[in-house]
GROMACS .gro file of C-alpha atoms in nm:
model
  401
    1MET     CA    1   0.011   0.004   0.001
    2THR     CA    2   0.305   0.246   0.131
    3SER     CA    3   0.443   0.239  -0.306
    4VAL     CA    4   0.100   0.270  -0.463
    5TRP     CA    5   0.047   0.598  -0.276
    6SER     CA    6   0.374   0.738  -0.222
    7LYS     CA    7   0.495   1.080  -0.391
    8THR     CA    8   0.790   1.256  -0.547
    9ILE     CA    9   0.776   1.602  -0.370
   10THR     CA   10   1.027   1.791  -0.579
   11VAL     CA   11   1.275   2.082  -0.443
   12CYS     CA   12   1.385   2.361  -0.633
   13SER     CA   13   1.424   2.768  -0.641
   14SER     CA   14   1.137   2.822  -0.910
   15CYS     CA   15   0.928   2.480  -0.758
   16ALA     CA   16   0.625   2.463  -0.562
   17VAL     CA   17   0.902   2.351  -0.225
   18LYS     CA   18   1.166   2.548  -0.229
   19THR     CA   19   1.375   2.399   0.079
   20ILE     CA   20   1.444   2.025   0.186
   21HIS     CA   21   1.340   2.093   0.509
   22GLU     CA   22   0.978   2.198   0.374
   23ALA     CA   23   0.952   1.886   0.143
   24ILE     CA   24   1.063   1.655   0.495
   25GLN     CA   25   0.750   1.829   0.680
   26GLN     CA   26   0.587   1.733   0.393
   27ALA     CA   27   0.654   1.361   0.291
   28ALA     CA   28   0.495   1.063   0.381
   29GLU     CA   29   0.635   0.735   0.439
   30GLY     CA   30   0.705   0.585   0.120
   31ASP     CA   31   0.790   0.922  -0.033
   32THR     CA   32   1.065   1.042  -0.214
   33ILE     CA   33   1.233   1.381  -0.190
   34LEU     CA   34   1.421   1.464  -0.574
   35VAL     CA   35   1.644   1.791  -0.513
   36LYS     CA   36   1.743   2.014  -0.805
   37LYS     CA   37   2.098   2.185  -0.861
   38GLY     CA   38   2.154   2.449  -0.672
   39ILE     CA   39   2.257   2.560  -0.337
   40TYR     CA   40   2.059   2.461  -0.037
   41LYS     CA   41   2.143   2.720   0.267
   42GLU     CA   42   1.974   2.447   0.500
   43SER     CA   43   2.071   2.295   0.872
   44ASN     CA   44   1.978   2.040   1.106
   45LEU     CA   45   1.728   1.859   0.898
   46LYS     CA   46   1.607   1.594   1.052
   47ILE     CA   47   1.462   1.278   0.894
   48ASP     CA   48   1.214   1.077   1.100
   49LYS     CA   49   1.026   0.895   0.865
   50SER     CA   50   1.117   0.634   0.596
   51ILE     CA   51   1.158   0.825   0.328
   52THR     CA   52   1.433   0.867  -0.025
   53LEU     CA   53   1.616   1.179  -0.065
   54ILE     CA   54   1.765   1.213  -0.383
   55GLY     CA   55   1.989   1.463  -0.552
   56GLU     CA   56   2.000   1.575  -0.941
   57GLY     CA   57   2.304   1.709  -1.028
   58LEU     CA   58   2.485   1.676  -0.704
   59PRO     CA   59   2.269   2.022  -0.573
   60THR     CA   60   2.498   2.152  -0.240
   61ILE     CA   61   2.328   2.150   0.130
   62ASP     CA   62   2.544   2.425   0.262
   63GLY     CA   63   2.523   2.399   0.637
   64GLU     CA   64   2.706   2.780   0.714
   65ALA     CA   65   2.889   2.588   1.028
   66LYS     CA   66   2.580   2.636   1.244
   67GLY     CA   67   2.581   2.221   1.380
   68GLU     CA   68   2.466   1.923   1.238
   69ILE     CA   69   2.348   1.897   0.944
   70ILE     CA   70   2.145   1.580   0.865
   71THR     CA   71   2.002   1.369   1.154
   72ILE     CA   72   1.833   1.059   1.044
   73GLY     CA   73   1.612   0.883   1.294
   74ALA     CA   74   1.418   0.642   1.063
   75ASP     CA   75   1.414   0.314   0.911
   76ASN     CA   76   1.469   0.266   0.543
   77VAL     CA   77   1.583   0.621   0.455
   78THR     CA   78   1.796   0.666   0.140
   79LEU     CA   79   2.031   0.994   0.094
   80ASP     CA   80   2.199   0.982  -0.227
   81GLY     CA   81   2.392   1.239  -0.481
   82PHE     CA   82   2.462   1.485  -0.248
   83LYS     CA   83   2.717   1.768  -0.175
   84ILE     CA   84   2.753   1.889   0.198
   85ILE     CA   85   2.975   2.123   0.358
   86ASN     CA   86   3.036   2.355   0.619
   87VAL     CA   87   2.988   2.137   0.938
   88GLY     CA   88   3.014   2.306   1.248
   89VAL     CA   89   3.283   2.237   1.468
   90SER     CA   90   3.236   2.185   1.855
   91TYR     CA   91   3.503   2.076   2.119
   92THR     CA   92   3.191   1.970   2.368
   93THR     CA   93   2.966   1.793   2.061
   94ASP     CA   94   3.069   1.555   1.805
   95TYR     CA   95   2.860   1.705   1.486
   96ALA     CA   96   2.874   1.505   1.139
   97ALA     CA   97   2.729   1.618   0.812
   98VAL     CA   98   2.507   1.359   0.805
   99ARG     CA   99   2.449   1.120   1.160
  100LEU     CA  100   2.218   0.816   1.191
  101ILE     CA  101   2.035   0.709   1.524
  102LYS     CA  102   1.903   0.397   1.558
  103SER     CA  103   1.862   0.351   1.190
  104GLU     CA  104   1.751   0.076   0.996
  105GLY     CA  105   1.815  -0.118   0.631
  106PHE     CA  106   1.946   0.288   0.533
  107THR     CA  107   2.147   0.327   0.248
  108ILE     CA  108   2.398   0.639   0.214
  109GLN     CA  109   2.531   0.715  -0.122
  110ASN     CA  110   2.740   0.910  -0.352
  111LEU     CA  111   2.784   1.214  -0.063
  112ASP     CA  112   3.086   1.442  -0.169
  113LEU     CA  113   3.128   1.585   0.155
  114GLU     CA  114   3.428   1.845   0.243
  115LYS     CA  115   3.451   2.120   0.520
  116LEU     CA  116   3.328   1.874   0.786
  117PHE     CA  117   3.424   1.780   1.186
  118PHE     CA  118   3.282   1.413   1.132
  119GLY     CA  119   3.129   1.291   0.819
  120ILE     CA  120   2.908   1.016   0.798
  121TYR     CA  121   2.815   0.894   1.217
  122LEU     CA  122   2.610   0.569   1.256
  123GLN     CA  123   2.510   0.527   1.615
  124LYS     CA  124   2.359   0.193   1.715
  125SER     CA  125   2.195   0.151   1.311
  126ASN     CA  126   2.190  -0.201   1.207
  127ASN     CA  127   2.160  -0.386   0.835
  128GLY     CA  128   2.243  -0.109   0.601
  129LYS     CA  129   2.540   0.049   0.325
  130VAL     CA  130   2.782   0.340   0.303
  131ILE     CA  131   2.912   0.366  -0.027
  132ASN     CA  132   3.052   0.554  -0.281
  133ASN     CA  133   3.118   0.840  -0.099
  134LYS     CA  134   3.384   1.064  -0.047
  135VAL     CA  135   3.539   1.267   0.207
  136ARG     CA  136   3.768   1.568   0.262
  137GLY     CA  137   3.838   1.695   0.578
  138GLU     CA  138   4.120   1.967   0.641
  139ALA     CA  139   4.279   1.801   0.909
  140VAL     CA  140   4.640   1.899   1.100
  141THR     CA  141   4.602   1.761   1.436
  142GLU     CA  142   4.428   1.481   1.618
  143PHE     CA  143   4.274   1.682   1.848
  144ASN     CA  144   4.100   1.935   1.638
  145SER     CA  145   3.940   1.694   1.367
  146GLY     CA  146   3.673   1.407   1.344
  147ASN     CA  147   3.641   1.062   1.146
  148ALA     CA  148   3.508   1.011   0.797
  149ILE     CA  149   3.335   0.763   0.888
  150HIS     CA  150   3.230   0.688   1.211
  151LEU     CA  151   3.072   0.336   1.370
  152TRP     CA  152   2.934   0.286   1.705
  153TYR     CA  153   2.756  -0.013   1.805
  154CYS     CA  154   2.638  -0.091   1.484
  155LYS     CA  155   2.573  -0.406   1.331
  156ASN     CA  156   2.577  -0.620   0.982
  157VAL     CA  157   2.684  -0.305   0.755
  158GLU     CA  158   2.868  -0.280   0.448
  159VAL     CA  159   3.102   0.035   0.355
  160ARG     CA  160   3.232  -0.031  -0.018
  161GLY     CA  161   3.424   0.220  -0.256
  162ASN     CA  162   3.448   0.536  -0.033
  163ASP     CA  163   3.745   0.778  -0.077
  164VAL     CA  164   3.819   0.970   0.257
  165ARG     CA  165   4.118   1.168   0.307
  166ASN     CA  166   4.238   1.437   0.548
  167VAL     CA  167   4.039   1.389   0.861
  168ARG     CA  168   4.129   1.173   1.202
  169ASP     CA  169   4.072   0.813   1.100
  170GLY     CA  170   3.914   0.740   0.769
  171ILE     CA  171   3.650   0.487   0.915
  172TYR     CA  172   3.619   0.382   1.289
  173LEU     CA  173   3.450   0.130   1.412
  174GLU     CA  174   3.385   0.095   1.805
  175PHE     CA  175   3.176  -0.224   1.918
  176SER     CA  176   3.072  -0.317   1.544
  177TYR     CA  177   2.992  -0.679   1.452
  178ASN     CA  178   3.002  -0.748   1.107
  179ILE     CA  179   3.072  -0.513   0.973
  180THR     CA  180   3.220  -0.558   0.601
  181ILE     CA  181   3.490  -0.272   0.500
  182SER     CA  182   3.564  -0.293   0.118
  183ASP     CA  183   3.709  -0.124  -0.213
  184ASN     CA  184   3.787   0.204  -0.032
  185PHE     CA  185   4.086   0.470  -0.041
  186SER     CA  186   4.146   0.628   0.295
  187LYS     CA  187   4.475   0.838   0.194
  188ASN     CA  188   4.657   1.104   0.437
  189ASN     CA  189   4.469   1.069   0.741
  190VAL     CA  190   4.643   1.241   1.095
  191ARG     CA  191   4.598   0.942   1.304
  192TYR     CA  192   4.452   0.541   1.097
  193GLY     CA  193   4.381   0.474   0.754
  194LEU     CA  194   4.113   0.245   0.949
  195HIS     CA  195   4.039   0.231   1.310
  196PHE     CA  196   3.908  -0.078   1.485
  197MET     CA  197   3.835  -0.111   1.868
  198PHE     CA  198   3.614  -0.412   2.043
  199SER     CA  199   3.474  -0.461   1.753
  200ASN     CA  200   3.466  -0.838   1.659
  201ASN     CA  201   3.378  -1.085   1.352
  202ASN     CA  202   3.460  -0.779   1.055
  203LYS     CA  203   3.577  -0.762   0.714
  204VAL     CA  204   3.886  -0.547   0.582
  205ILE     CA  205   3.920  -0.646   0.245
  206ASN     CA  206   4.091  -0.475  -0.100
  207ASN     CA  207   4.137  -0.155  -0.012
  208VAL     CA  208   4.422   0.065  -0.020
  209PHE     CA  209   4.608   0.308   0.279
  210GLU     CA  210   4.823   0.541   0.184
  211THR     CA  211   5.029   0.815   0.376
  212ASN     CA  212   4.851   0.781   0.671
  213GLY     CA  213   4.955   0.873   1.036
  214ALA     CA  214   4.920   0.491   1.042
  215GLY     CA  215   4.736   0.232   0.826
  216ILE     CA  216   4.504   0.036   1.007
  217ALA     CA  217   4.457  -0.039   1.392
  218LEU     CA  218   4.317  -0.341   1.518
  219MET     CA  219   4.300  -0.336   1.911
  220PHE     CA  220   4.074  -0.565   2.130
  221SER     CA  221   3.914  -0.739   1.880
  222LYS     CA  222   3.870  -1.120   1.736
  223PHE     CA  223   3.730  -1.333   1.469
  224MET     CA  224   3.869  -1.066   1.177
  225GLU     CA  225   3.967  -1.144   0.828
  226VAL     CA  226   4.168  -0.867   0.648
  227LYS     CA  227   4.211  -0.998   0.259
  228LYS     CA  228   4.360  -0.805  -0.033
  229ASN     CA  229   4.462  -0.445   0.066
  230VAL     CA  230   4.728  -0.268  -0.017
  231ILE     CA  231   4.932  -0.061   0.258
  232THR     CA  232   5.204   0.149   0.217
  233LYS     CA  233   5.398   0.483   0.229
  234ASN     CA  234   5.268   0.497   0.632
  235TRP     CA  235   5.637   0.684   0.720
  236GLY     CA  236   5.721   0.807   1.034
  237THR     CA  237   5.892   0.753   1.435
  238ALA     CA  238   5.553   0.593   1.491
  239ALA     CA  239   5.446   0.457   1.242
  240TYR     CA  240   5.311   0.131   1.096
  241GLY     CA  241   5.105  -0.028   0.800
  242LEU     CA  242   4.906  -0.271   1.049
  243LEU     CA  243   4.899  -0.245   1.432
  244LEU     CA  244   4.760  -0.545   1.582
  245LYS     CA  245   4.739  -0.476   1.960
  246GLU     CA  246   4.539  -0.742   2.207
  247VAL     CA  247   4.330  -0.944   1.889
  248ASN     CA  248   4.306  -1.346   1.835
  249ASP     CA  249   4.230  -1.518   1.554
  250VAL     CA  250   4.291  -1.290   1.260
  251ASN     CA  251   4.332  -1.430   0.925
  252LEU     CA  252   4.591  -1.162   0.751
  253ILE     CA  253   4.570  -1.360   0.351
  254ASN     CA  254   4.707  -1.158  -0.003
  255ASN     CA  255   4.750  -0.790   0.161
  256LYS     CA  256   5.042  -0.581   0.040
  257PHE     CA  257   5.334  -0.372   0.297
  258ILE     CA  258   5.493  -0.107   0.077
  259GLU     CA  259   5.758   0.097   0.209
  260ASN     CA  260   5.651   0.150   0.562
  261THR     CA  261   5.837   0.255   0.864
  262VAL     CA  262   5.735  -0.117   0.992
  263GLY     CA  263   5.489  -0.340   0.812
  264ILE     CA  264   5.308  -0.485   1.133
  265THR     CA  265   5.354  -0.414   1.474
  266VAL     CA  266   5.248  -0.679   1.648
  267GLU     CA  267   5.142  -0.721   2.079
  268GLY     CA  268   4.938  -0.940   2.279
  269SER     CA  269   4.743  -1.102   1.992
  270ASN     CA  270   4.759  -1.500   1.957
  271ARG     CA  271   4.606  -1.722   1.654
  272LEU     CA  272   4.706  -1.519   1.385
  273LEU     CA  273   4.795  -1.665   0.992
  274TYR     CA  274   4.957  -1.454   0.801
  275SER     CA  275   5.001  -1.570   0.477
  276ASN     CA  276   5.056  -1.491   0.088
  277ASN     CA  277   5.132  -1.113   0.209
  278ASP     CA  278   5.419  -0.943  -0.011
  279PHE     CA  279   5.633  -0.760   0.269
  280ILE     CA  280   5.853  -0.467   0.031
  281SER     CA  281   6.088  -0.229   0.136
  282ASN     CA  282   5.964  -0.130   0.503
  283GLY     CA  283   6.171  -0.034   0.728
  284TYR     CA  284   6.044  -0.370   0.986
  285ALA     CA  285   5.817  -0.591   0.753
  286ILE     CA  286   5.706  -0.765   1.116
  287ARG     CA  287   5.787  -0.637   1.513
  288VAL     CA  288   5.715  -0.839   1.755
  289LYS     CA  289   5.667  -0.657   2.140
  290GLY     CA  290   5.607  -1.009   2.283
  291ALA     CA  291   5.300  -1.224   2.435
  292CYS     CA  292   5.227  -1.360   2.050
  293TYR     CA  293   5.125  -1.725   2.021
  294ASP     CA  294   5.032  -1.974   1.794
  295ASN     CA  295   5.090  -1.728   1.589
  296GLN     CA  296   5.211  -1.865   1.215
  297ILE     CA  297   5.370  -1.738   0.888
  298ILE     CA  298   5.359  -1.919   0.605
  299GLU     CA  299   5.418  -1.879   0.193
  300ASN     CA  300   5.437  -1.468   0.243
  301ASN     CA  301   5.751  -1.239   0.074
  302PHE     CA  302   5.989  -1.063   0.248
  303LEU     CA  303   6.159  -0.871  -0.041
  304TYR     CA  304   6.433  -0.609   0.034
  305ASN     CA  305   6.317  -0.470   0.383
  306SER     CA  306   6.599  -0.372   0.657
  307PHE     CA  307   6.506  -0.587   0.904
  308ASP     CA  308   6.282  -0.859   0.779
  309ILE     CA  309   6.144  -1.019   1.183
  310SER     CA  310   6.195  -0.800   1.461
  311TYR     CA  311   6.199  -1.011   1.820
  312ASN     CA  312   6.168  -0.835   2.146
  313GLY     CA  313   6.226  -1.188   2.353
  314LYS     CA  314   6.367  -1.517   2.322
  315ILE     CA  315   6.120  -1.750   2.376
  316ASN     CA  316   5.953  -1.849   2.038
  317ASP     CA  317   5.612  -1.996   2.028
  318ASN     CA  318   5.558  -1.955   1.633
  319LYS     CA  319   5.572  -2.106   1.315
  320PHE     CA  320   5.794  -1.996   1.000
  321ASP     CA  321   5.758  -2.184   0.709
  322ASN     CA  322   5.733  -2.180   0.332
  323ASN     CA  323   5.864  -1.820   0.294
  324PHE     CA  324   6.059  -1.611   0.028
  325TRP     CA  325   6.386  -1.370   0.189
  326SER     CA  326   6.524  -1.186  -0.025
  327ASN     CA  327   6.781  -1.218   0.253
  328TYR     CA  328   6.824  -1.606   0.258
  329THR     CA  329   7.162  -1.718   0.064
  330GLY     CA  330   7.159  -2.058   0.142
  331TYR     CA  331   7.148  -2.308  -0.183
  332ASP     CA  332   6.943  -2.584  -0.302
  333LEU     CA  333   7.077  -2.911  -0.420
  334ASP     CA  334   6.841  -3.113  -0.469
  335LYS     CA  335   6.659  -2.866  -0.723
  336ASN     CA  336   6.316  -2.901  -0.503
  337GLY     CA  337   6.246  -2.541  -0.478
  338ILE     CA  338   6.361  -2.519  -0.128
  339GLY     CA  339   6.664  -2.450   0.049
  340ASP     CA  340   6.847  -2.730   0.206
  341VAL     CA  341   7.011  -2.477   0.470
  342PRO     CA  342   6.705  -2.339   0.735
  343TYR     CA  343   6.675  -1.917   0.708
  344ARG     CA  344   6.696  -1.716   1.083
  345PRO     CA  345   6.538  -1.399   1.026
  346VAL     CA  346   6.539  -1.243   1.315
  347LYS     CA  347   6.920  -1.070   1.339
  348LEU     CA  348   7.092  -0.942   1.632
  349PHE     CA  349   7.135  -0.575   1.493
  350SER     CA  350   6.751  -0.563   1.514
  351TYR     CA  351   6.779  -0.682   1.880
  352ILE     CA  352   7.016  -0.399   1.961
  353VAL     CA  353   6.843  -0.162   1.799
  354ASN     CA  354   6.547  -0.260   1.998
  355ARG     CA  355   6.691  -0.139   2.266
  356THR     CA  356   6.948   0.146   2.126
  357PRO     CA  357   6.761   0.279   1.879
  358GLU     CA  358   7.048   0.520   1.754
  359THR     CA  359   7.229   0.233   1.662
  360ILE     CA  360   7.064   0.234   1.335
  361ILE     CA  361   7.357   0.490   1.176
  362LEU     CA  362   7.584   0.214   1.136
  363LEU     CA  363   7.301  -0.071   0.961
  364ARG     CA  364   7.544  -0.063   0.678
  365SER     CA  365   7.838  -0.083   0.841
  366LEU     CA  366   8.069  -0.417   0.806
  367PHE     CA  367   8.087  -0.464   1.174
  368ILE     CA  368   7.690  -0.542   1.201
  369ASP     CA  369   7.754  -0.748   0.959
  370LEU     CA  370   7.999  -0.954   1.124
  371ILE     CA  371   7.768  -0.961   1.482
  372ASP     CA  372   7.480  -1.072   1.285
  373PHE     CA  373   7.631  -1.349   1.100
  374SER     CA  374   7.811  -1.484   1.495
  375GLU     CA  375   7.465  -1.466   1.575
  376LYS     CA  376   7.351  -1.659   1.277
  377VAL     CA  377   7.602  -1.946   1.327
  378SER     CA  378   7.511  -1.954   1.752
  379PRO     CA  379   7.198  -1.752   1.863
  380VAL     CA  380   7.264  -1.629   2.156
  381PHE     CA  381   7.052  -1.337   2.211
  382THR     CA  382   6.731  -1.421   1.975
  383PRO     CA  383   6.488  -1.756   2.003
  384ASP     CA  384   6.745  -2.067   1.880
  385ASP     CA  385   6.434  -2.210   1.716
  386LEU     CA  386   6.292  -1.925   1.528
  387MET     CA  387   6.368  -1.982   1.187
  388ASP     CA  388   6.229  -2.104   0.842
  389GLU     CA  389   6.295  -2.505   0.807
  390ASN     CA  390   6.114  -2.483   0.466
  391PRO     CA  391   6.255  -2.095   0.260
  392ARG     CA  392   6.171  -2.061  -0.101
  393MET     CA  393   6.448  -1.996  -0.340
  394LYS     CA  394   6.226  -1.795  -0.604
  395ARG     CA  395   5.940  -1.565  -0.491
  396ILE     CA  396   5.643  -1.640  -0.449
  397ASN     CA  397   5.391  -1.620  -0.719
  398HIS     CA  398   5.038  -1.526  -0.536
  399ASP     CA  399   4.730  -1.476  -0.750
  400ARG     CA  400   4.634  -1.144  -0.715
  401PRO     CA  401   4.391  -0.935  -0.958
   0.00000   0.00000   0.00000
């Protein structure tokens, strides 16, 4: 019955309805509001009914820095095809260009957001989509900026095809479950390209995280899948491609870590699978800080990193097997593609640098080569059982599009 009686309300400067606010007031459940191209100086638009709000020719909604611009508090709402600018800035209220509160079955798509504090803020909202949006912030520090896409206590949401830049965190999840983050591009964000806190059973697939303060942070979460992502050029004294802190049961498969200060920093994390990843030209490929058990590092490529593995301690409860190491100098007499001599990826020098960072200036010296060789022959400071028993002789060709 709703579809039979629903109507379309057109908004434009020469139409009977000239403002979006007026159109929302007139709309009934199931109606569509079509906004023609133009500039609409409106803020605090509240959608409390199941309607579709569509922009034609990317009309601009200018909030004039008066606070929040669009707040959605109803189910089955679609917001499609707008440029939204000039969100109010407050250090006591998290103003957003678009906020959803306890909304079900929503679609937020094809938005172009600029001059914002928070971009799209989902609050206790489930079973929806946030797709093909562009968010451009002007963040300089993390203390005076918000996040591009923010999920708080959400379930079953698809975040796909978004381009987010120059904010605090590109995409942020807290207490959110069964979220799929796919095909997004997150660049030049002050803190993290993607940030998880206390969020389980989520997927991160086929995204690019480039030149952020750090690429991805997975913290206090479990049952995650991180696949086919490119994490690159996260440089700085505290930068890394991926942070794993207090996470369990995570599959890291077919990702590329390229030119990061640290590819992966991991601490207090267990039952992780690192498989079919490429670590290329990083400072550290994987930096293990401690309390990490029952992890598997299998069939990865470690190419031209200053340090392939950094390990803090003498105890090893992790499996390294069938990886390709560009620094491996062993031989393969039986020609089966597997080195006949096991490879020890932890250098004594990485152990020294962990304790005295200033010694990094000695990285290319002959003295360092000598002490690394002596530790390889007779391990004293590094775990004596941390080795790849089956190092590959040739780089592994991973199946990627």
